[in-house]
Amino acid sequence: MDTHLEQFDRDGALRETEAALPAETRRDLLLGALAGGTALALFASEPASSATKGDVAILNYALVLEYLQSSFYTEAERRKALRTATAKQTARVLGSVERAHVAALEQALGSAAVKRPFFDFRGTTENEDAFIRTGVAFEDLGAAAYKGQAYRIQSKALLQAAISIHSVEARHAAWIRYLAGTTPASSAFDEPKTMAQVNRLVASTGFIVRRPTTRSRRRPRFTG
Amino acid sequence: MRWAGSGPARKGFTVATEHSTASRSGFLRLGLAGAGTLSLGAVLASGAPRAEAASPSPALDVQVLNYALLLEELQVAFYAAALDRGKLRGELRDFARVVVEHEREHVGLLRGALGAKARKVPRFSFGAAVSNPRRFAATALELEDLGVAAYNGQAANLTRGALIAAARIVSVDARHAAWIRAIENRPPSPQATDPAKTRRKVLAEVDRTGFVR
């Protein structure tokens, strides 16, 4: 596992957690609950064309984080390298929510939306332990990032939307932490992170790359 | 109002002191923005939801934070009573022990911010919800989800300093909600975005629990 991910681990809880995932599966969790029916209409009332430049910048910043999260879970699901039910379920369930966040932000931003970056998750989508740790880090980071921007958003509609995504990120963080056997809520207060702090952490992972990559630890799968 | 956290904004302000009352109706009669007061009876009797569109102001912060205080005090009392009864075991007990401390800190932050403007807490009575572990879990789930929806419903009504403080709290309540949901094998985030409930709706749900005496 890449050591720089430790920087995400705000309370050291993850470092204390070994690969031991809960033995029991929680397979009934969530089945069907997140189906595509929850398309987000919440940005609809506020097209980006009427949003301030600052709000557009914040939404695009959120969009990059959602791209990062959704691509991570989607890739983990597609590569089929995760074996435990816990990890597979995390990828499936959280992937569907993060993709919904992406769709909502893209819709809100319209032509002002940034393009999806290319990602190289450096094996974390194929290794159980690294996958769970990275997922926890991403969700804790997501919550801290939204929290760091909420008070800066000018539009009430966009603030409402962002704050309603913010608490979902925190739910995800707690949920994966629980599945990973670490404490879901390590403190009475969650602290915000600034855009600069978040961008620095994301950059340190090396997950965002200039070119598309086909890098995989597994051998290519041929179907022909 | 003073904020315990180190936020980008710590605006001090003063407001007219609201009269404190220990009664249930007094506590729940929280002024709706610019629209007089709202009694619990009115909450239940009235059908049409009223838009909660108001400009953030220090006076509105006091109303919203007192409303948040009620919900946090309700949670503290609930978890404390359940632990006191001694019927929780295993991860439910672990959950209650951790969460009650968090809720106490939330109360502390809100009381610190409100100072003399903090209203008195009504008395609570939880019945089987604190003596039966299954009922406890279902109630905890309901109260934590409700808390998240309540805070989310007020975000746009808060001034900058109050919003920063509320955001530090709401995500922890969201973590609690996901935690008890995980214990209960329920989806952590049943929707891609958390609902934002109006004060009217939240207070009606609180009233329906029968926990406030």
mmCIF file with all atom_site columns, N, CA and C in Angstrom, chain B residues 51-73:
data_model
loop_
_atom_site.group_PDB
_atom_site.id
_atom_site.type_symbol
_atom_site.label_atom_id
_atom_site.label_alt_id
_atom_site.label_comp_id
_atom_site.label_asym_id
_atom_site.label_entity_id
_atom_site.label_seq_id
_atom_site.pdbx_PDB_ins_code
_atom_site.Cartn_x
_atom_site.Cartn_y
_atom_site.Cartn_z
_atom_site.occupancy
_atom_site.B_iso_or_equiv
_atom_site.pdbx_formal_charge
_atom_site.auth_seq_id
_atom_site.auth_comp_id
_atom_site.auth_asym_id
_atom_site.auth_atom_id
_atom_site.pdbx_PDB_model_num
ATOM 1  N N  . ALA B 1 51 ? -42.713 27.265 3.626  1.00 0.00 ? 51 ALA B N  1
ATOM 2  C CA . ALA B 1 51 ? -41.341 27.374 3.149  1.00 0.00 ? 51 ALA B CA 1
ATOM 3  C C  . ALA B 1 51 ? -40.491 28.000 4.234  1.00 0.00 ? 51 ALA B C  1
ATOM 4  N N  . GLU B 1 52 ? -39.296 27.460 4.415  1.00 0.00 ? 52 GLU B N  1
ATOM 5  C CA . GLU B 1 52 ? -38.400 28.020 5.415  1.00 0.00 ? 52 GLU B CA 1
ATOM 6  C C  . GLU B 1 52 ? -37.321 28.833 4.710  1.00 0.00 ? 52 GLU B C  1
ATOM 7  N N  . ALA B 1 53 ? -37.747 29.804 3.974  1.00 0.00 ? 53 ALA B N  1
ATOM 8  C CA . ALA B 1 53 ? -36.791 30.641 3.274  1.00 0.00 ? 53 ALA B CA 1
ATOM 9  C C  . ALA B 1 53 ? -36.642 31.939 4.032  1.00 0.00 ? 53 ALA B C  1
ATOM 10 N N  . ALA B 1 54 ? -35.530 32.060 4.714  1.00 0.00 ? 54 ALA B N  1
ATOM 11 C CA . ALA B 1 54 ? -35.287 33.276 5.467  1.00 0.00 ? 54 ALA B CA 1
ATOM 12 C C  . ALA B 1 54 ? -33.842 33.679 5.281  1.00 0.00 ? 54 ALA B C  1
ATOM 13 N N  . SER B 1 55 ? -33.570 34.924 5.486  1.00 0.00 ? 55 SER B N  1
ATOM 14 C CA . SER B 1 55 ? -32.188 35.359 5.405  1.00 0.00 ? 55 SER B CA 1
ATOM 15 C C  . SER B 1 55 ? -31.494 35.010 6.711  1.00 0.00 ? 55 SER B C  1
ATOM 16 N N  . PRO B 1 56 ? -30.299 34.445 6.600  1.00 0.00 ? 56 PRO B N  1
ATOM 17 C CA . PRO B 1 56 ? -29.563 34.138 7.823  1.00 0.00 ? 56 PRO B CA 1
ATOM 18 C C  . PRO B 1 56 ? -29.349 35.403 8.641  1.00 0.00 ? 56 PRO B C  1
ATOM 19 N N  . SER B 1 57 ? -29.465 35.258 9.933  1.00 0.00 ? 57 SER B N  1
ATOM 20 C CA . SER B 1 57 ? -29.220 36.388 10.835 1.00 0.00 ? 57 SER B CA 1
ATOM 21 C C  . SER B 1 57 ? -28.856 35.801 12.189 1.00 0.00 ? 57 SER B C  1
ATOM 22 N N  . PRO B 1 58 ? -28.199 36.588 13.022 1.00 0.00 ? 58 PRO B N  1
ATOM 23 C CA . PRO B 1 58 ? -27.884 36.084 14.365 1.00 0.00 ? 58 PRO B CA 1
ATOM 24 C C  . PRO B 1 58 ? -29.127 35.646 15.132 1.00 0.00 ? 58 PRO B C  1
ATOM 25 N N  . ALA B 1 59 ? -30.219 36.386 14.957 1.00 0.00 ? 59 ALA B N  1
ATOM 26 C CA . ALA B 1 59 ? -31.442 36.017 15.681 1.00 0.00 ? 59 ALA B CA 1
ATOM 27 C C  . ALA B 1 59 ? -31.972 34.674 15.190 1.00 0.00 ? 59 ALA B C  1
ATOM 28 N N  . LEU B 1 60 ? -31.881 34.469 13.885 1.00 0.00 ? 60 LEU B N  1
ATOM 29 C CA . LEU B 1 60 ? -32.342 33.189 13.339 1.00 0.00 ? 60 LEU B CA 1
ATOM 30 C C  . LEU B 1 60 ? -31.417 32.052 13.792 1.00 0.00 ? 60 LEU B C  1
ATOM 31 N N  . ASP B 1 61 ? -30.126 32.350 13.867 1.00 0.00 ? 61 ASP B N  1
ATOM 32 C CA . ASP B 1 61 ? -29.183 31.341 14.384 1.00 0.00 ? 61 ASP B CA 1
ATOM 33 C C  . ASP B 1 61 ? -29.631 30.840 15.763 1.00 0.00 ? 61 ASP B C  1
ATOM 34 N N  . VAL B 1 62 ? -30.039 31.779 16.607 1.00 0.00 ? 62 VAL B N  1
ATOM 35 C CA . VAL B 1 62 ? -30.451 31.397 17.959 1.00 0.00 ? 62 VAL B CA 1
ATOM 36 C C  . VAL B 1 62 ? -31.623 30.428 17.903 1.00 0.00 ? 62 VAL B C  1
ATOM 37 N N  . GLN B 1 63 ? -32.568 30.728 17.043 1.00 0.00 ? 63 GLN B N  1
ATOM 38 C CA . GLN B 1 63 ? -33.725 29.834 16.922 1.00 0.00 ? 63 GLN B CA 1
ATOM 39 C C  . GLN B 1 63 ? -33.310 28.455 16.418 1.00 0.00 ? 63 GLN B C  1
ATOM 40 N N  . VAL B 1 64 ? -32.495 28.456 15.371 1.00 0.00 ? 64 VAL B N  1
ATOM 41 C CA . VAL B 1 64 ? -32.103 27.188 14.760 1.00 0.00 ? 64 VAL B CA 1
ATOM 42 C C  . VAL B 1 64 ? -31.244 26.375 15.720 1.00 0.00 ? 64 VAL B C  1
ATOM 43 N N  . LEU B 1 65 ? -30.334 27.049 16.399 1.00 0.00 ? 65 LEU B N  1
ATOM 44 C CA . LEU B 1 65 ? -29.442 26.313 17.301 1.00 0.00 ? 65 LEU B CA 1
ATOM 45 C C  . LEU B 1 65 ? -30.191 25.801 18.528 1.00 0.00 ? 65 LEU B C  1
ATOM 46 N N  . ASN B 1 66 ? -31.193 26.516 18.972 1.00 0.00 ? 66 ASN B N  1
ATOM 47 C CA . ASN B 1 66 ? -32.012 25.988 20.065 1.00 0.00 ? 66 ASN B CA 1
ATOM 48 C C  . ASN B 1 66 ? -32.790 24.757 19.619 1.00 0.00 ? 66 ASN B C  1
ATOM 49 N N  . TYR B 1 67 ? -33.213 24.797 18.401 1.00 0.00 ? 67 TYR B N  1
ATOM 50 C CA . TYR B 1 67 ? -33.892 23.636 17.821 1.00 0.00 ? 67 TYR B CA 1
ATOM 51 C C  . TYR B 1 67 ? -32.918 22.451 17.721 1.00 0.00 ? 67 TYR B C  1
ATOM 52 N N  . ALA B 1 68 ? -31.698 22.715 17.266 1.00 0.00 ? 68 ALA B N  1
ATOM 53 C CA . ALA B 1 68 ? -30.672 21.673 17.217 1.00 0.00 ? 68 ALA B CA 1
ATOM 54 C C  . ALA B 1 68 ? -30.370 21.162 18.627 1.00 0.00 ? 68 ALA B C  1
ATOM 55 N N  . LEU B 1 69 ? -30.359 22.083 19.580 1.00 0.00 ? 69 LEU B N  1
ATOM 56 C CA . LEU B 1 69 ? -30.081 21.703 20.963 1.00 0.00 ? 69 LEU B CA 1
ATOM 57 C C  . LEU B 1 69 ? -31.130 20.723 21.484 1.00 0.00 ? 69 LEU B C  1
ATOM 58 N N  . LEU B 1 70 ? -32.374 20.963 21.151 1.00 0.00 ? 70 LEU B N  1
ATOM 59 C CA . LEU B 1 70 ? -33.434 20.043 21.578 1.00 0.00 ? 70 LEU B CA 1
ATOM 60 C C  . LEU B 1 70 ? -33.137 18.630 21.061 1.00 0.00 ? 70 LEU B C  1
ATOM 61 N N  . LEU B 1 71 ? -32.782 18.566 19.780 1.00 0.00 ? 71 LEU B N  1
ATOM 62 C CA . LEU B 1 71 ? -32.534 17.243 19.188 1.00 0.00 ? 71 LEU B CA 1
ATOM 63 C C  . LEU B 1 71 ? -31.317 16.577 19.807 1.00 0.00 ? 71 LEU B C  1
ATOM 64 N N  . GLU B 1 72 ? -30.289 17.354 20.076 1.00 0.00 ? 72 GLU B N  1
ATOM 65 C CA . GLU B 1 72 ? -29.082 16.780 20.680 1.00 0.00 ? 72 GLU B CA 1
ATOM 66 C C  . GLU B 1 72 ? -29.349 16.349 22.121 1.00 0.00 ? 72 GLU B C  1
ATOM 67 N N  . GLU B 1 73 ? -30.104 17.155 22.848 1.00 0.00 ? 73 GLU B N  1
ATOM 68 C CA . GLU B 1 73 ? -30.437 16.789 24.234 1.00 0.00 ? 73 GLU B CA 1
ATOM 69 C C  . GLU B 1 73 ? -31.299 15.529 24.265 1.00 0.00 ? 73 GLU B C  1
#
